[in-house]
Amino acid sequence: MPCKEIVNGVFLIDTLPAAVPGLVASYLIKGEKTALVDAGHATSADIILSELRGLDAHAWPVDYLIPTHVHLDHAGAIGRLASAMPQARVLVNEHGAKHLVDPSKLIEWQARLFGRESLSIFGTPLAVPRKRIEAIGEGYDLDLGDDKTLRLFWTPGHAPHHMSILLKDQHLLMTGDAVGVRYPGFDFPIPVTPPPSFDEDLYVRTLGQIRDIRPAGLLLPHFGPVLDGTNEFLQSNLETTGRWGRRVSEAVEAEEPLNQVCEFFVTDVAHRARKSREEIPDHIIQGIKLSAAGYYSYAQKKRAG
């Protein structure tokens, strides 16, 4: 089902990009007011609107739209949703606000990384009027009423415009891409370290910060809740990030090509999943290759000083 309640007043909406389930989740929190965290690709807007109406036909417009960051698999639908819900405020990290007002650079990067055809599949984001946007700094508390308060806080590393959202009463953390992804058959975190602005030092610091919070559960956009073993999940990501970082540093120092780093990352994931390389779905392979490119670029910049 595209929508399911995880705990009281917290719903997962499967945004079904390209009609594929289990890839990108959005999270709805219902108190006296409602907030939608992450929104998927632009073409997912109609799915989300349909699910919101299905939950409450009389009160489906949300009060707050909150992308964890402005990458198009998280914020691509924000402009379309904001247009459909003119009373909703858009809360985004201060480093990403300009890209919602003018998404041209996001569109350019989408085309560069995934090809122009990806825009026809996943859609082109609409601009959000500046007056609709509230830029969030390092921390912000949002009271939704009915004992539901969100703590929005800066979690850079994956991207400089990344924030995560803690539902304080239930101590559930909507992570964005700060803690990696987890898919069926891959019951462990795979770090997400894409270009152009991945920063290993900040990523590791953010993982430590989240681990110190000791969340009762992690609500992943890719994909679904982790309600048991959260500390082990975070520790596993730290270990993998360190292993990948050491390998990338060696590769850059030895002037090895990027494709060798890609193969190391893919082989590492296959080994942990106890699968052959051929058993890894293409969307996971592509994500790993993107992470290898981001890590490699970061290491090159760090080496250059």
mmCIF file of C-alpha atoms in Angstrom:
data_model
loop_
_atom_site.group_PDB
_atom_site.id
_atom_site.type_symbol
_atom_site.label_atom_id
_atom_site.label_comp_id
_atom_site.label_asym_id
_atom_site.label_seq_id
_atom_site.Cartn_x
_atom_site.Cartn_y
_atom_site.Cartn_z
ATOM 1 C CA MET A 1 0.000 0.000 0.000
ATOM 2 C CA PRO A 2 1.322 3.487 -0.817
ATOM 3 C CA CYS A 3 0.419 4.808 2.656
ATOM 4 C CA LYS A 4 0.651 3.167 6.079
ATOM 5 C CA GLU A 5 0.675 4.350 9.679
ATOM 6 C CA ILE A 6 3.948 3.560 11.457
ATOM 7 C CA VAL A 7 3.007 4.825 14.909
ATOM 8 C CA ASN A 8 0.154 7.013 16.104
ATOM 9 C CA GLY A 9 -0.058 10.036 13.805
ATOM 10 C CA VAL A 10 3.050 9.191 11.732
ATOM 11 C CA PHE A 11 2.472 7.869 8.218
ATOM 12 C CA LEU A 12 4.791 6.606 5.493
ATOM 13 C CA ILE A 13 3.727 7.533 1.959
ATOM 14 C CA ASP A 14 5.406 5.588 -0.822
ATOM 15 C CA THR A 15 5.921 8.168 -3.561
ATOM 16 C CA LEU A 16 6.203 5.472 -6.272
ATOM 17 C CA PRO A 17 8.762 7.105 -8.589
ATOM 18 C CA ALA A 18 8.288 5.767 -12.117
ATOM 19 C CA ALA A 19 5.580 3.530 -10.556
ATOM 20 C CA VAL A 20 8.246 1.556 -8.642
ATOM 21 C CA PRO A 21 7.424 0.859 -4.974
ATOM 22 C CA GLY A 22 9.912 0.920 -2.137
ATOM 23 C CA LEU A 23 12.342 3.534 -3.479
ATOM 24 C CA VAL A 24 11.389 6.943 -2.039
ATOM 25 C CA ALA A 25 9.300 7.556 1.077
ATOM 26 C CA SER A 26 7.651 10.692 2.380
ATOM 27 C CA TYR A 27 6.564 11.011 6.015
ATOM 28 C CA LEU A 28 3.393 12.720 7.244
ATOM 29 C CA ILE A 29 3.110 13.809 10.882
ATOM 30 C CA LYS A 30 -0.382 14.685 12.093
ATOM 31 C CA GLY A 31 -0.893 16.731 15.236
ATOM 32 C CA GLU A 32 -3.318 19.633 15.456
ATOM 33 C CA LYS A 33 -1.337 20.779 12.441
ATOM 34 C CA THR A 34 0.336 18.552 9.857
ATOM 35 C CA ALA A 35 3.798 18.394 8.327
ATOM 36 C CA LEU A 36 5.059 16.457 5.329
ATOM 37 C CA VAL A 37 8.754 15.570 5.435
ATOM 38 C CA ASP A 38 10.292 14.948 2.002
ATOM 39 C CA ALA A 39 8.213 14.762 -1.142
ATOM 40 C CA GLY A 40 10.003 12.676 -3.745
ATOM 41 C CA HIS A 41 10.396 13.519 -7.416
ATOM 42 C CA ALA A 42 8.230 16.053 -9.239
ATOM 43 C CA THR A 43 6.127 13.317 -10.851
ATOM 44 C CA SER A 44 5.252 11.965 -7.385
ATOM 45 C CA ALA A 45 3.173 15.024 -6.469
ATOM 46 C CA ASP A 46 -0.108 13.519 -7.688
ATOM 47 C CA ILE A 47 0.527 10.292 -5.737
ATOM 48 C CA ILE A 48 1.120 12.268 -2.553
ATOM 49 C CA LEU A 49 -1.938 14.464 -3.043
ATOM 50 C CA SER A 50 -4.102 11.400 -3.647
ATOM 51 C CA GLU A 51 -2.829 9.706 -0.481
ATOM 52 C CA LEU A 52 -3.342 12.843 1.596
ATOM 53 C CA ARG A 53 -6.931 13.155 0.402
ATOM 54 C CA GLY A 54 -7.487 9.491 1.146
ATOM 55 C CA LEU A 55 -6.341 9.945 4.741
ATOM 56 C CA ASP A 56 -8.610 12.912 5.420
ATOM 57 C CA ALA A 57 -10.780 14.192 2.592
ATOM 58 C CA HIS A 58 -11.800 17.268 4.606
ATOM 59 C CA ALA A 59 -8.391 18.288 5.964
ATOM 60 C CA TRP A 60 -5.860 16.956 3.460
ATOM 61 C CA PRO A 61 -3.868 20.186 2.857
ATOM 62 C CA VAL A 62 -0.804 20.119 5.110
ATOM 63 C CA ASP A 63 0.491 23.106 7.039
ATOM 64 C CA TYR A 64 4.214 22.529 6.499
ATOM 65 C CA LEU A 65 6.233 21.076 3.632
ATOM 66 C CA ILE A 66 9.728 20.132 4.845
ATOM 67 C CA PRO A 67 12.319 18.681 2.470
ATOM 68 C CA THR A 68 15.300 17.296 4.386
ATOM 69 C CA HIS A 69 17.433 18.643 1.525
ATOM 70 C CA VAL A 70 16.899 19.907 -1.983
ATOM 71 C CA HIS A 71 18.072 16.937 -4.071
ATOM 72 C CA LEU A 72 15.286 16.174 -6.515
ATOM 73 C CA ASP A 73 14.361 12.768 -5.075
ATOM 74 C CA HIS A 74 13.449 14.620 -1.861
ATOM 75 C CA ALA A 75 12.329 18.075 -2.968
ATOM 76 C CA GLY A 76 11.343 17.634 -6.603
ATOM 77 C CA ALA A 77 7.613 17.666 -5.817
ATOM 78 C CA ILE A 78 7.716 20.548 -3.322
ATOM 79 C CA GLY A 79 6.845 23.237 -5.882
ATOM 80 C CA ARG A 80 3.861 21.305 -7.206
ATOM 81 C CA LEU A 81 2.620 20.502 -3.707
ATOM 82 C CA ALA A 82 3.038 24.127 -2.622
ATOM 83 C CA SER A 83 0.973 25.209 -5.626
ATOM 84 C CA ALA A 84 -1.788 22.735 -4.702
ATOM 85 C CA MET A 85 -1.698 23.779 -1.027
ATOM 86 C CA PRO A 86 -1.335 27.579 -1.020
ATOM 87 C CA GLN A 87 -1.557 27.842 2.766
ATOM 88 C CA ALA A 88 1.398 25.512 3.384
ATOM 89 C CA ARG A 89 4.705 26.984 4.545
ATOM 90 C CA VAL A 90 7.897 25.495 3.106
ATOM 91 C CA LEU A 91 10.668 24.968 5.657
ATOM 92 C CA VAL A 92 14.107 24.238 4.181
ATOM 93 C CA ASN A 93 17.693 24.597 5.329
ATOM 94 C CA GLU A 94 19.099 28.055 4.665
ATOM 95 C CA HIS A 95 21.772 26.658 2.332
ATOM 96 C CA GLY A 96 19.137 25.114 0.062
ATOM 97 C CA ALA A 97 16.422 27.770 -0.010
ATOM 98 C CA LYS A 98 17.764 29.490 -3.139
ATOM 99 C CA HIS A 99 17.506 26.222 -5.086
ATOM 100 C CA LEU A 100 13.773 25.962 -4.389
ATOM 101 C CA VAL A 101 13.295 29.531 -5.602
ATOM 102 C CA ASP A 102 15.386 28.821 -8.700
ATOM 103 C CA PRO A 103 15.780 25.061 -9.332
ATOM 104 C CA SER A 104 17.817 25.474 -12.536
ATOM 105 C CA LYS A 105 21.043 24.147 -10.984
ATOM 106 C CA LEU A 106 19.211 21.153 -9.538
ATOM 107 C CA ILE A 107 17.796 20.405 -12.980
ATOM 108 C CA GLU A 108 21.251 20.787 -14.527
ATOM 109 C CA TRP A 109 22.794 18.327 -12.066
ATOM 110 C CA GLN A 110 19.957 15.837 -12.558
ATOM 111 C CA ALA A 111 20.562 15.912 -16.320
ATOM 112 C CA ARG A 112 24.328 15.678 -15.923
ATOM 113 C CA LEU A 113 24.257 12.746 -13.502
ATOM 114 C CA PHE A 114 21.334 10.732 -14.869
ATOM 115 C CA GLY A 115 20.784 12.015 -18.403
ATOM 116 C CA ARG A 116 18.118 14.267 -19.893
ATOM 117 C CA GLU A 117 15.755 11.315 -20.213
ATOM 118 C CA SER A 118 15.567 11.130 -16.410
ATOM 119 C CA LEU A 119 13.741 14.469 -16.409
ATOM 120 C CA SER A 120 10.957 12.998 -18.523
ATOM 121 C CA ILE A 121 10.671 10.077 -16.090
ATOM 122 C CA PHE A 122 10.957 11.917 -12.786
ATOM 123 C CA GLY A 123 9.742 15.343 -13.824
ATOM 124 C CA THR A 124 11.034 18.887 -13.637
ATOM 125 C CA PRO A 125 10.552 20.773 -10.360
ATOM 126 C CA LEU A 126 8.502 23.951 -10.172
ATOM 127 C CA ALA A 127 9.940 27.035 -8.499
ATOM 128 C CA VAL A 128 8.613 27.934 -5.054
ATOM 129 C CA PRO A 129 7.818 31.631 -4.482
ATOM 130 C CA ARG A 130 10.348 33.116 -2.067
ATOM 131 C CA LYS A 131 7.584 34.448 0.187
ATOM 132 C CA ARG A 132 6.406 30.870 0.825
ATOM 133 C CA ILE A 133 9.818 29.737 2.135
ATOM 134 C CA GLU A 134 11.200 29.894 5.660
ATOM 135 C CA ALA A 135 14.964 29.265 5.738
ATOM 136 C CA ILE A 136 16.099 27.192 8.743
ATOM 137 C CA GLY A 137 19.516 27.595 10.352
ATOM 138 C CA GLU A 138 21.231 25.111 12.651
ATOM 139 C CA GLY A 139 18.128 24.342 14.701
ATOM 140 C CA TYR A 140 14.403 25.051 14.889
ATOM 141 C CA ASP A 141 11.498 23.681 16.948
ATOM 142 C CA LEU A 142 8.102 23.309 15.293
ATOM 143 C CA ASP A 143 5.102 22.628 17.544
ATOM 144 C CA LEU A 144 2.333 20.811 15.671
ATOM 145 C CA GLY A 145 0.145 20.448 18.772
ATOM 146 C CA ASP A 146 -1.296 17.219 20.176
ATOM 147 C CA ASP A 147 2.091 16.480 21.818
ATOM 148 C CA LYS A 148 3.917 16.466 18.500
ATOM 149 C CA THR A 149 6.960 18.720 18.259
ATOM 150 C CA LEU A 150 9.544 18.520 15.501
ATOM 151 C CA ARG A 151 13.159 19.464 16.039
ATOM 152 C CA LEU A 152 14.738 20.465 12.711
ATOM 153 C CA PHE A 153 18.535 20.497 12.856
ATOM 154 C CA TRP A 154 21.417 20.837 10.420
ATOM 155 C CA THR A 155 23.064 17.533 9.446
ATOM 156 C CA PRO A 156 25.611 18.323 6.694
ATOM 157 C CA GLY A 157 27.922 15.871 4.975
ATOM 158 C CA HIS A 158 25.674 14.259 2.406
ATOM 159 C CA ALA A 159 25.024 17.830 1.258
ATOM 160 C CA PRO A 160 25.539 21.269 2.841
ATOM 161 C CA HIS A 161 21.779 21.936 2.714
ATOM 162 C CA HIS A 162 20.830 18.783 4.614
ATOM 163 C CA MET A 163 18.821 18.681 7.814
ATOM 164 C CA SER A 164 17.154 15.903 9.796
ATOM 165 C CA ILE A 165 13.932 16.067 11.802
ATOM 166 C CA LEU A 166 13.374 14.564 15.247
ATOM 167 C CA LEU A 167 9.810 13.853 16.374
ATOM 168 C CA LYS A 168 10.515 14.672 19.991
ATOM 169 C CA ASP A 169 7.660 12.916 21.799
ATOM 170 C CA GLN A 170 8.354 9.535 20.163
ATOM 171 C CA HIS A 171 12.074 10.176 19.590
ATOM 172 C CA LEU A 172 11.821 9.112 15.972
ATOM 173 C CA LEU A 173 14.298 10.631 13.542
ATOM 174 C CA MET A 174 13.438 11.413 9.936
ATOM 175 C CA THR A 175 16.945 11.066 8.632
ATOM 176 C CA GLY A 176 16.975 12.225 5.032
ATOM 177 C CA ASP A 177 20.131 10.738 3.531
ATOM 178 C CA ALA A 178 22.287 11.440 6.584
ATOM 179 C CA VAL A 179 22.519 7.787 7.684
ATOM 180 C CA GLY A 180 22.521 5.880 4.398
ATOM 181 C CA VAL A 181 19.924 3.815 2.574
ATOM 182 C CA ARG A 182 18.496 0.354 3.234
ATOM 183 C CA TYR A 183 16.575 -1.759 0.751
ATOM 184 C CA PRO A 184 14.903 -5.206 0.869
ATOM 185 C CA GLY A 185 17.581 -7.892 0.743
ATOM 186 C CA PHE A 186 20.182 -5.365 1.897
ATOM 187 C CA ASP A 187 19.413 -5.143 5.604
ATOM 188 C CA PHE A 188 22.281 -2.795 6.420
ATOM 189 C CA PRO A 189 23.064 0.839 5.669
ATOM 190 C CA ILE A 190 24.701 1.772 2.372
ATOM 191 C CA PRO A 191 26.311 5.222 2.697
ATOM 192 C CA VAL A 192 25.109 7.885 0.263
ATOM 193 C CA THR A 193 28.036 10.133 -0.694
ATOM 194 C CA PRO A 194 27.141 11.856 -3.982
ATOM 195 C CA PRO A 195 28.738 14.729 -5.867
ATOM 196 C CA PRO A 196 29.052 17.638 -6.019
ATOM 197 C CA SER A 197 29.388 18.534 -2.338
ATOM 198 C CA PHE A 198 29.792 15.367 -0.255
ATOM 199 C CA ASP A 199 32.098 16.028 2.720
ATOM 200 C CA GLU A 200 33.427 12.978 4.589
ATOM 201 C CA ASP A 201 34.428 14.879 7.725
ATOM 202 C CA LEU A 202 30.993 16.466 8.087
ATOM 203 C CA TYR A 203 29.235 13.196 7.204
ATOM 204 C CA VAL A 204 31.078 11.320 9.965
ATOM 205 C CA ARG A 205 30.467 14.134 12.437
ATOM 206 C CA THR A 206 26.748 14.057 11.624
ATOM 207 C CA LEU A 207 26.601 10.270 12.124
ATOM 208 C CA GLY A 208 28.198 10.709 15.535
ATOM 209 C CA GLN A 209 25.765 13.489 16.404
ATOM 210 C CA ILE A 210 22.792 11.322 15.467
ATOM 211 C CA ARG A 211 24.169 8.351 17.391
ATOM 212 C CA ASP A 212 24.512 10.570 20.484
ATOM 213 C CA ILE A 213 20.816 11.458 20.226
ATOM 214 C CA ARG A 214 20.023 7.723 20.568
ATOM 215 C CA PRO A 215 16.831 7.848 18.491
ATOM 216 C CA ALA A 216 14.209 5.196 19.196
ATOM 217 C CA GLY A 217 13.786 4.707 15.449
ATOM 218 C CA LEU A 218 15.024 5.947 12.098
ATOM 219 C CA LEU A 219 12.578 6.840 9.338
ATOM 220 C CA LEU A 220 14.520 6.448 6.101
ATOM 221 C CA PRO A 221 13.420 7.957 2.802
ATOM 222 C CA HIS A 222 15.176 5.024 1.093
ATOM 223 C CA PHE A 223 13.436 3.054 2.475
ATOM 224 C CA GLY A 224 11.166 2.752 5.486
ATOM 225 C CA PRO A 225 11.493 2.616 9.271
ATOM 226 C CA VAL A 226 14.335 1.100 11.286
ATOM 227 C CA LEU A 227 12.723 0.587 14.693
ATOM 228 C CA ASP A 228 15.146 -1.941 16.178
ATOM 229 C CA GLY A 229 18.916 -1.891 16.406
ATOM 230 C CA THR A 230 19.264 1.790 15.539
ATOM 231 C CA ASN A 231 22.639 2.170 17.262
ATOM 232 C CA GLU A 232 24.001 -0.873 15.420
ATOM 233 C CA PHE A 233 22.663 0.555 12.147
ATOM 234 C CA LEU A 234 24.462 3.856 12.713
ATOM 235 C CA GLN A 235 27.665 2.132 13.821
ATOM 236 C CA SER A 236 27.609 -0.032 10.700
ATOM 237 C CA ASN A 237 27.374 3.085 8.546
ATOM 238 C CA LEU A 238 30.338 4.644 10.358
ATOM 239 C CA GLU A 239 32.402 1.510 9.768
ATOM 240 C CA THR A 240 31.516 1.335 6.070
ATOM 241 C CA THR A 241 32.170 5.046 5.590
ATOM 242 C CA GLY A 242 35.613 4.615 7.146
ATOM 243 C CA ARG A 243 36.406 1.581 4.985
ATOM 244 C CA TRP A 244 35.302 3.364 1.821
ATOM 245 C CA GLY A 245 37.186 6.509 2.779
ATOM 246 C CA ARG A 246 40.465 4.640 3.289
ATOM 247 C CA ARG A 247 40.106 2.897 -0.057
ATOM 248 C CA VAL A 248 39.302 6.130 -1.905
ATOM 249 C CA SER A 249 42.261 7.926 -0.321
ATOM 250 C CA GLU A 250 44.575 5.115 -1.442
ATOM 251 C CA ALA A 251 43.120 5.231 -4.954
ATOM 252 C CA VAL A 252 43.514 8.979 -5.315
ATOM 253 C CA GLU A 253 47.047 8.865 -3.935
ATOM 254 C CA ALA A 254 47.947 6.130 -6.426
ATOM 255 C CA GLU A 255 46.085 7.940 -9.226
ATOM 256 C CA GLU A 256 43.821 4.950 -9.821
ATOM 257 C CA PRO A 257 40.800 5.612 -12.064
ATOM 258 C CA LEU A 258 37.313 6.122 -10.657
ATOM 259 C CA ASN A 259 36.013 2.848 -12.113
ATOM 260 C CA GLN A 260 38.282 0.872 -9.748
ATOM 261 C CA VAL A 261 36.780 2.680 -6.776
ATOM 262 C CA CYS A 262 33.288 1.960 -8.148
ATOM 263 C CA GLU A 263 34.077 -1.746 -8.354
ATOM 264 C CA PHE A 264 35.392 -1.769 -4.790
ATOM 265 C CA PHE A 265 32.211 -0.131 -3.481
ATOM 266 C CA VAL A 266 29.937 -2.501 -5.427
ATOM 267 C CA THR A 267 31.933 -5.562 -4.356
ATOM 268 C CA ASP A 268 31.849 -4.398 -0.742
ATOM 269 C CA VAL A 269 28.044 -4.120 -0.799
ATOM 270 C CA ALA A 270 27.674 -7.490 -2.542
ATOM 271 C CA HIS A 271 29.918 -9.145 0.041
ATOM 272 C CA ARG A 272 27.941 -7.697 2.956
ATOM 273 C CA ALA A 273 24.661 -8.798 1.362
ATOM 274 C CA ARG A 274 26.101 -12.246 0.554
ATOM 275 C CA LYS A 275 25.097 -11.793 -3.048
ATOM 276 C CA SER A 276 26.871 -11.917 -6.362
ATOM 277 C CA ARG A 277 27.358 -8.674 -8.228
ATOM 278 C CA GLU A 278 24.733 -9.815 -10.749
ATOM 279 C CA GLU A 279 22.131 -10.095 -7.985
ATOM 280 C CA ILE A 280 22.334 -6.401 -7.071
ATOM 281 C CA PRO A 281 19.466 -4.411 -8.662
ATOM 282 C CA ASP A 282 20.450 -1.744 -11.145
ATOM 283 C CA HIS A 283 19.080 1.151 -9.086
ATOM 284 C CA ILE A 284 21.348 0.126 -6.194
ATOM 285 C CA ILE A 285 24.341 -0.235 -8.520
ATOM 286 C CA GLN A 286 23.714 3.240 -9.926
ATOM 287 C CA GLY A 287 23.442 4.714 -6.450
ATOM 288 C CA ILE A 288 26.708 3.086 -5.379
ATOM 289 C CA LYS A 289 28.482 4.397 -8.470
ATOM 290 C CA LEU A 290 27.190 7.880 -7.720
ATOM 291 C CA SER A 291 28.520 7.585 -4.171
ATOM 292 C CA ALA A 292 31.897 6.445 -5.495
ATOM 293 C CA ALA A 293 32.039 9.496 -7.756
ATOM 294 C CA GLY A 294 31.218 11.822 -4.858
ATOM 295 C CA TYR A 295 33.758 10.223 -2.522
ATOM 296 C CA TYR A 296 36.435 10.244 -5.241
ATOM 297 C CA SER A 297 35.835 13.927 -6.012
ATOM 298 C CA TYR A 298 35.980 14.784 -2.306
ATOM 299 C CA ALA A 299 39.287 12.941 -1.870
ATOM 300 C CA GLN A 300 40.769 14.667 -4.924
ATOM 301 C CA LYS A 301 39.806 18.102 -3.581
ATOM 302 C CA LYS A 302 41.152 17.246 -0.136
ATOM 303 C CA ARG A 303 44.454 16.052 -1.597
ATOM 304 C CA ALA A 304 44.786 19.227 -3.653
ATOM 305 C CA GLY A 305 44.446 21.221 -0.441
#
